[in-house]
Coordinates of C-alpha atoms and ligand atoms in Angstrom, one line a residue:
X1 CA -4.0 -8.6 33.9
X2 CA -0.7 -10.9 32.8
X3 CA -2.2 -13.5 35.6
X4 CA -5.8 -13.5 33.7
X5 CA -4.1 -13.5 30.4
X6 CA -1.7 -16.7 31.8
X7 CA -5.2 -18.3 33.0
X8 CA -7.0 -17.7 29.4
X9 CA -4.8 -19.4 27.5
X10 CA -4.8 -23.0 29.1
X11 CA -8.6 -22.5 29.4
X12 CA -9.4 -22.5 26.0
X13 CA -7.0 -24.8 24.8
X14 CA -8.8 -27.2 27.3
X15 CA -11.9 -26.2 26.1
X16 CA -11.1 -26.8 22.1
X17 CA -9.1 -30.2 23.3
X18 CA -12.0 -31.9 23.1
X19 CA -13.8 -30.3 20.2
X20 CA -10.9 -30.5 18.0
X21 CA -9.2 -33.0 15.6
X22 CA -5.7 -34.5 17.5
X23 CA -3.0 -31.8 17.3
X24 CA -5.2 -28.9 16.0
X25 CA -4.9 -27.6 20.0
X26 CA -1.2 -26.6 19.2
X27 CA -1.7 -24.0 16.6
X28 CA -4.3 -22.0 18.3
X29 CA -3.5 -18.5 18.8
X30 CA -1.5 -17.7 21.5
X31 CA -1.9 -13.7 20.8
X32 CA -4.7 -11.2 19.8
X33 CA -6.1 -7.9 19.7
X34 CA -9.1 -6.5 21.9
X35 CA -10.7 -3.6 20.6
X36 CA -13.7 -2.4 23.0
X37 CA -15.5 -5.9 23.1
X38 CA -14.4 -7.2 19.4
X39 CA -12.1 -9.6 19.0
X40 CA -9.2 -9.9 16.1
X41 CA -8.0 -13.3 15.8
X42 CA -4.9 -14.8 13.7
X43 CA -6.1 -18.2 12.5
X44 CA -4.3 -20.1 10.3
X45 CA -5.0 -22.3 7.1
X46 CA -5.4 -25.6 9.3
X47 CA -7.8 -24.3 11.6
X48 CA -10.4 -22.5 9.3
X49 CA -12.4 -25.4 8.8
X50 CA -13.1 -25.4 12.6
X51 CA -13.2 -21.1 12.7
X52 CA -16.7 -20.6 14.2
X53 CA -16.4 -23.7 17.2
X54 CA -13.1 -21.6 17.6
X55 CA -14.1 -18.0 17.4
X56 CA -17.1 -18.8 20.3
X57 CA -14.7 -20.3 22.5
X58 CA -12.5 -17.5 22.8
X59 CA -15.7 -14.6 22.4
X60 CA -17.0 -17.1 25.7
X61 CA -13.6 -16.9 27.9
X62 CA -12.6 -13.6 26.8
X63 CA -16.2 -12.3 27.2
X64 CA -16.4 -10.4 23.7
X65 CA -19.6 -10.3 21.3
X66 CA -17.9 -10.7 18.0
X67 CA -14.8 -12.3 16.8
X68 CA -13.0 -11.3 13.4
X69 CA -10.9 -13.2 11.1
X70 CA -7.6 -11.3 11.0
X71 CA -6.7 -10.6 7.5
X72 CA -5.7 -7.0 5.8
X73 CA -4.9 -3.4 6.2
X74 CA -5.5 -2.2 2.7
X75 CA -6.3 0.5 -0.4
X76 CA -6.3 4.5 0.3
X77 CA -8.1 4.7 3.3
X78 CA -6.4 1.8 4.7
X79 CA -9.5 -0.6 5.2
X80 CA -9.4 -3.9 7.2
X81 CA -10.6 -6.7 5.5
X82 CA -11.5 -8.7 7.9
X83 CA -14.0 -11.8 8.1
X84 CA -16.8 -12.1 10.8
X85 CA -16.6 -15.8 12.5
X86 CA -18.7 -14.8 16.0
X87 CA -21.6 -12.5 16.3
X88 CA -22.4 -9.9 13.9
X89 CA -21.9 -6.6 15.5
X90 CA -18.8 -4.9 14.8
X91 CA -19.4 -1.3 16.0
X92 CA -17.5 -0.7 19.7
X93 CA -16.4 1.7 22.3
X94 CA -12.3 0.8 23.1
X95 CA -11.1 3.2 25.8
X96 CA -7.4 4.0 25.8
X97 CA -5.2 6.6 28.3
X98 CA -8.8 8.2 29.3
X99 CA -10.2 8.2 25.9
X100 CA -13.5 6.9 24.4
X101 CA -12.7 5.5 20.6
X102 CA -15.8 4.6 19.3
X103 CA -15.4 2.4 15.6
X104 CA -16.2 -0.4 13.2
X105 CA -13.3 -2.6 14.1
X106 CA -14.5 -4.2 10.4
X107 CA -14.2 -1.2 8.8
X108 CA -11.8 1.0 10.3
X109 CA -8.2 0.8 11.5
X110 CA -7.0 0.8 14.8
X111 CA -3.9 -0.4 15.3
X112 CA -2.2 -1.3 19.0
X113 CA 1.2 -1.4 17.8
X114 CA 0.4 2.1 17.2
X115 CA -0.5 2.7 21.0
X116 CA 3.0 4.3 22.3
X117 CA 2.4 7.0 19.4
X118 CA -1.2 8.2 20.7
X119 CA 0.1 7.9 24.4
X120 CA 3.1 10.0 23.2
X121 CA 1.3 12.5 21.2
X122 CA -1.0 12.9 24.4
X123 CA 1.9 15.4 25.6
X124 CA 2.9 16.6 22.6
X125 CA 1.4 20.2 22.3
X126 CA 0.7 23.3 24.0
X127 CA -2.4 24.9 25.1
X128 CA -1.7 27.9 22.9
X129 CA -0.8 25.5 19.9
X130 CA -3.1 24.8 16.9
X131 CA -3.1 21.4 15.3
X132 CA -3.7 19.5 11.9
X133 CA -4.1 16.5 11.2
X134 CA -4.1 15.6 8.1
X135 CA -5.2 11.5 8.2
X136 CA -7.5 12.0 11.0
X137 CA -9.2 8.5 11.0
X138 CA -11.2 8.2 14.3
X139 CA -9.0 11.1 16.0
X140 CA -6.8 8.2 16.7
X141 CA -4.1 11.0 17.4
X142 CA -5.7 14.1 17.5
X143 CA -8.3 13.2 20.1
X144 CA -5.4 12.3 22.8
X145 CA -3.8 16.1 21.6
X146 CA -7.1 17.9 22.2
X147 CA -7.8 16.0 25.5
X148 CA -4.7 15.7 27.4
X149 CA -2.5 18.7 25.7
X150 CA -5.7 21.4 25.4
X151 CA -4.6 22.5 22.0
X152 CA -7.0 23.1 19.0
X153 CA -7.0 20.6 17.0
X154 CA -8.3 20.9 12.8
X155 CA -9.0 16.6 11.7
X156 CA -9.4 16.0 8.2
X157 CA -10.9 12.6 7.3
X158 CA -11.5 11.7 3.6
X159 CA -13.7 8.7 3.7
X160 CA -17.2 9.2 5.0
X161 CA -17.8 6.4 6.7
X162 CA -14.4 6.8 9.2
X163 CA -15.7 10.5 9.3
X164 CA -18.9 9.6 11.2
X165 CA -17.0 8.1 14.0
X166 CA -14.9 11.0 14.1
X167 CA -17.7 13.3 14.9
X168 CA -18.9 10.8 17.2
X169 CA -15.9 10.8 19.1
X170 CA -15.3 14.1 19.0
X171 CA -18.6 14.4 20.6
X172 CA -18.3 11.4 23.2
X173 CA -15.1 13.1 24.5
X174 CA -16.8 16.6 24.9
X175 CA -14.2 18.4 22.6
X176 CA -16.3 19.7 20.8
X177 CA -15.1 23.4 21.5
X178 CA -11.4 22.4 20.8
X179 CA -11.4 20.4 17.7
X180 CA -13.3 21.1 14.2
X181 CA -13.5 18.4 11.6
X182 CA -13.5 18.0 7.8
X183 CA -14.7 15.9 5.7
X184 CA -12.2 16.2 2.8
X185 CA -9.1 15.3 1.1
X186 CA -6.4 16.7 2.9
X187 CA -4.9 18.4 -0.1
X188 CA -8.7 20.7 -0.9
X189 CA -7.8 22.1 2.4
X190 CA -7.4 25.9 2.3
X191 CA -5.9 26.3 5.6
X192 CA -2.2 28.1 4.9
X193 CA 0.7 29.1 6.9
X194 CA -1.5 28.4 10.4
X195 CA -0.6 25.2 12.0
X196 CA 2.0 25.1 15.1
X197 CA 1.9 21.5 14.5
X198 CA 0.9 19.1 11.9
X199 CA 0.1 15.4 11.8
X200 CA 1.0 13.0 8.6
X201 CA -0.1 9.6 10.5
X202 CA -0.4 7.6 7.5
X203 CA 2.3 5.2 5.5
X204 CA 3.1 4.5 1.8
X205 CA 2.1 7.2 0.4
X206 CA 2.9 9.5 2.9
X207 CA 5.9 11.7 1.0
X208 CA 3.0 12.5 -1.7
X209 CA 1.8 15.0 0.7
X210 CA 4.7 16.7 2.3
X211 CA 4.4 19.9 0.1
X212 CA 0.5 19.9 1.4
X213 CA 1.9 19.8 4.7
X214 CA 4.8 22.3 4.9
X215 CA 1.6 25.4 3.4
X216 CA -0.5 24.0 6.6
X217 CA 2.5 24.6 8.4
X218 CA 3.6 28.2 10.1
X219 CA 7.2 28.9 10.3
X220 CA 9.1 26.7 12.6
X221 CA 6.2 24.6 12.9
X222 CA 6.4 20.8 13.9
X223 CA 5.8 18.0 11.5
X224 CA 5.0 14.6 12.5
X225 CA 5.6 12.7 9.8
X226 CA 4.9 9.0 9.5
X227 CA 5.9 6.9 6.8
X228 CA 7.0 2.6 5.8
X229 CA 10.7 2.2 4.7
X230 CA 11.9 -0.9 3.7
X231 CA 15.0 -1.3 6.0
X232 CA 17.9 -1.6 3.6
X233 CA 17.3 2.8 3.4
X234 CA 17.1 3.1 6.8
X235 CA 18.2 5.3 8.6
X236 CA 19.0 7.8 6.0
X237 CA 15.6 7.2 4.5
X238 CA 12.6 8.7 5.4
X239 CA 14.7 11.5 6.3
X240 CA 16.4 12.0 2.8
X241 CA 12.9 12.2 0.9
X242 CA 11.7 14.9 3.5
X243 CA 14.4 17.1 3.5
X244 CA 14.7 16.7 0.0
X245 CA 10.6 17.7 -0.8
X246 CA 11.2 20.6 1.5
X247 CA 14.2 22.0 -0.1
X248 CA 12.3 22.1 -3.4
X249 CA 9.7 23.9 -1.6
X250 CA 12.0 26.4 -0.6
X251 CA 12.1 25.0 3.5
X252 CA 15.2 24.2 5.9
X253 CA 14.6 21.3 8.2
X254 CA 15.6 20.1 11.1
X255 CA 15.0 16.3 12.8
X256 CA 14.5 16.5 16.0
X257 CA 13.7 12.6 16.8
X258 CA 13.3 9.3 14.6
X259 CA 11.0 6.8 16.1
X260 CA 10.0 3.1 14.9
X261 CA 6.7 2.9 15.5
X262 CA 6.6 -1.1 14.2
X263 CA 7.4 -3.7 11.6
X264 CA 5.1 -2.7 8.6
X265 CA 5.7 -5.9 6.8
X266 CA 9.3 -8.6 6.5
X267 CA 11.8 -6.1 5.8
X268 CA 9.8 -2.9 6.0
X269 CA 9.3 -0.2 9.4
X270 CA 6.7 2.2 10.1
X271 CA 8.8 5.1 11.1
X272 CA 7.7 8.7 12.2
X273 CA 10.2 11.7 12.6
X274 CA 9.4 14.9 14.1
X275 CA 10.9 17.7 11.8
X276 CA 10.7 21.2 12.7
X277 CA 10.4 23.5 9.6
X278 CA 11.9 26.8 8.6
X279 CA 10.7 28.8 5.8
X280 CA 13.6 30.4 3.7
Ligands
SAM301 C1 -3.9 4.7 8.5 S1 -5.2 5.7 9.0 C2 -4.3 6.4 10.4 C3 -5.1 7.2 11.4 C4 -4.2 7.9 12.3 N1 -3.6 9.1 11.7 C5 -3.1 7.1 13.0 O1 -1.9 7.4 12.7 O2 -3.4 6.1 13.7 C6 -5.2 7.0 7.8 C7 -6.5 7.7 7.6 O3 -6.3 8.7 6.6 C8 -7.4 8.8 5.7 N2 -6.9 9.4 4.5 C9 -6.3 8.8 3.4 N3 -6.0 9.7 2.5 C10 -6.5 10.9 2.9 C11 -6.5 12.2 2.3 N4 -6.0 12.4 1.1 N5 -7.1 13.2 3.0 C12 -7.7 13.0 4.2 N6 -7.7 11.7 4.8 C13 -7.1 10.7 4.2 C14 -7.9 7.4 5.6 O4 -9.2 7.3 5.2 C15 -7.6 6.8 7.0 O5 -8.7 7.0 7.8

């Protein structure tokens, strides 16, 4: 794969040497993400003039039908914004440690920095265990928990349009008897005191929902919980704010492991701790 990669690169810059103004070669992107057969692609400022001779180069060495613009992750359901420069169709199958993720790489996030966490999570759980996860998205974690670890697995998705690839992919990996799906906001879920296990995978906001959480959560349950924290707090922070929520709430905790999962932004880490939590 590194060999085909090392082949790509000199390929298309020979390609675009000839198509482009003097120069322009040297700023192409030397890294981007694959998702199923979509393309994202980091262009910069100088380049967008020449974004669509650029975008069906790589789509025709890389073999991909449609190549986006990277731009941003944003809002409450953490949309890419992302501009089509190649093809139209941005609906795709990735697969990833033996699972089908089908999505709108437009519309919905799916982030490979994030890949250690779903191969982690993968061997999280028990059989016996029941799951929530709270920011469901595709199943981006709880599909690798209901496929790999057997446990049950409750997803709650809010937006609608994420939702119906959650189904689908629920479907698509035949878990159909192991995982049940909402379509809600996590905090008009009734659910109380039953989870083993429960996922927060989302960031800024995440703290808001830690009292949601801990009623999910059974006694000594496990809580994944993701957040961004800017890195002057680290590593007290997120920690501090957890145990701090859950204290108020009447809860012990106890960290059990700290992980960076990446840079969020200059100065700011995506972080998730796994806290077990003790009712007092
Ligand atoms: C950043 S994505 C992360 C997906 C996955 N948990 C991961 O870590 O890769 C977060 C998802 O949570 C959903 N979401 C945001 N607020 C929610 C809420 N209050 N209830 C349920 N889902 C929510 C968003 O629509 C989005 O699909």
């Amino acid at each position: 794969m590194k060999r085909r990669t090392q082949l790509i690169k000199p390929r298309i810059r020979e390609i675009l040497n000839k198509k482009l103004p003097e120069g322009l070669v040297d700023l192409l992107p030397k890294h981007w993400v694959q998702i199923g057969d979509v393309l994202i692609l980091p262009l910069r400022e100088e380049l967008l003039p020449y974004k669509h001779e650029i975008a069906k180069v790589y789509a025709e060495v890389l073999g991909v039908k449609t190549v986006l613009r990277k731009g941003w992750i944003l809002g409450e359901f953490r949309e890419p914004h992302y501009e089509v420069i190649y093809g139209s169709d941005t609906v795709t199958i990735h697969k990833e440690n033996g699972i089908l993720y089908k999505l709108d790489v437009a519309r919905v996030m799916f982030s490979p920095a994030n890949v250690k966490e779903r191969v982690r999570m993968a061997s999280m759980a028990k059989p016996d265990e029941l799951v929530v996860d709270m920011f469901a998205g595709i199943g981006h974690l709880s599909l690798p928990i209901a496929k790999h670890c057997k446990a049950r697995v409750i997803a709650i998705e809010k937006n609608p349009y994420t939702f119906k690839f959650l189904v689908e992919n629920i479907e698509l990996n035949r878990l159909q008897d192991r995982m049940t799906a909402y379509n809600i906001d996590n905090r008009e879920f009734s659910g109380k005191n039953i989870a083993d296990r429960v996922l927060m995978g989302y960031v800024i906001k995440t703290h808001e929902f830690i009292p949601k959480a801990l009623e999910i959560a059974k006694d000594e349950a496990i809580i994944h919980y993701h957040n961004t924290v800017p890195e002057r707090l680290m590593p007290k922070e997120p920690f501090a704010t957890f145990e701090k929520i859950a204290r108020e709430h009447s809860y012990e905790t106890e960290l059990l492991e700290s992980r960076i999962i990446k840079r969020y932004a200059p100065g700011v880490w995506h972080v998730v701790l796994d806290v077990r939590v003790y009712k007092k």
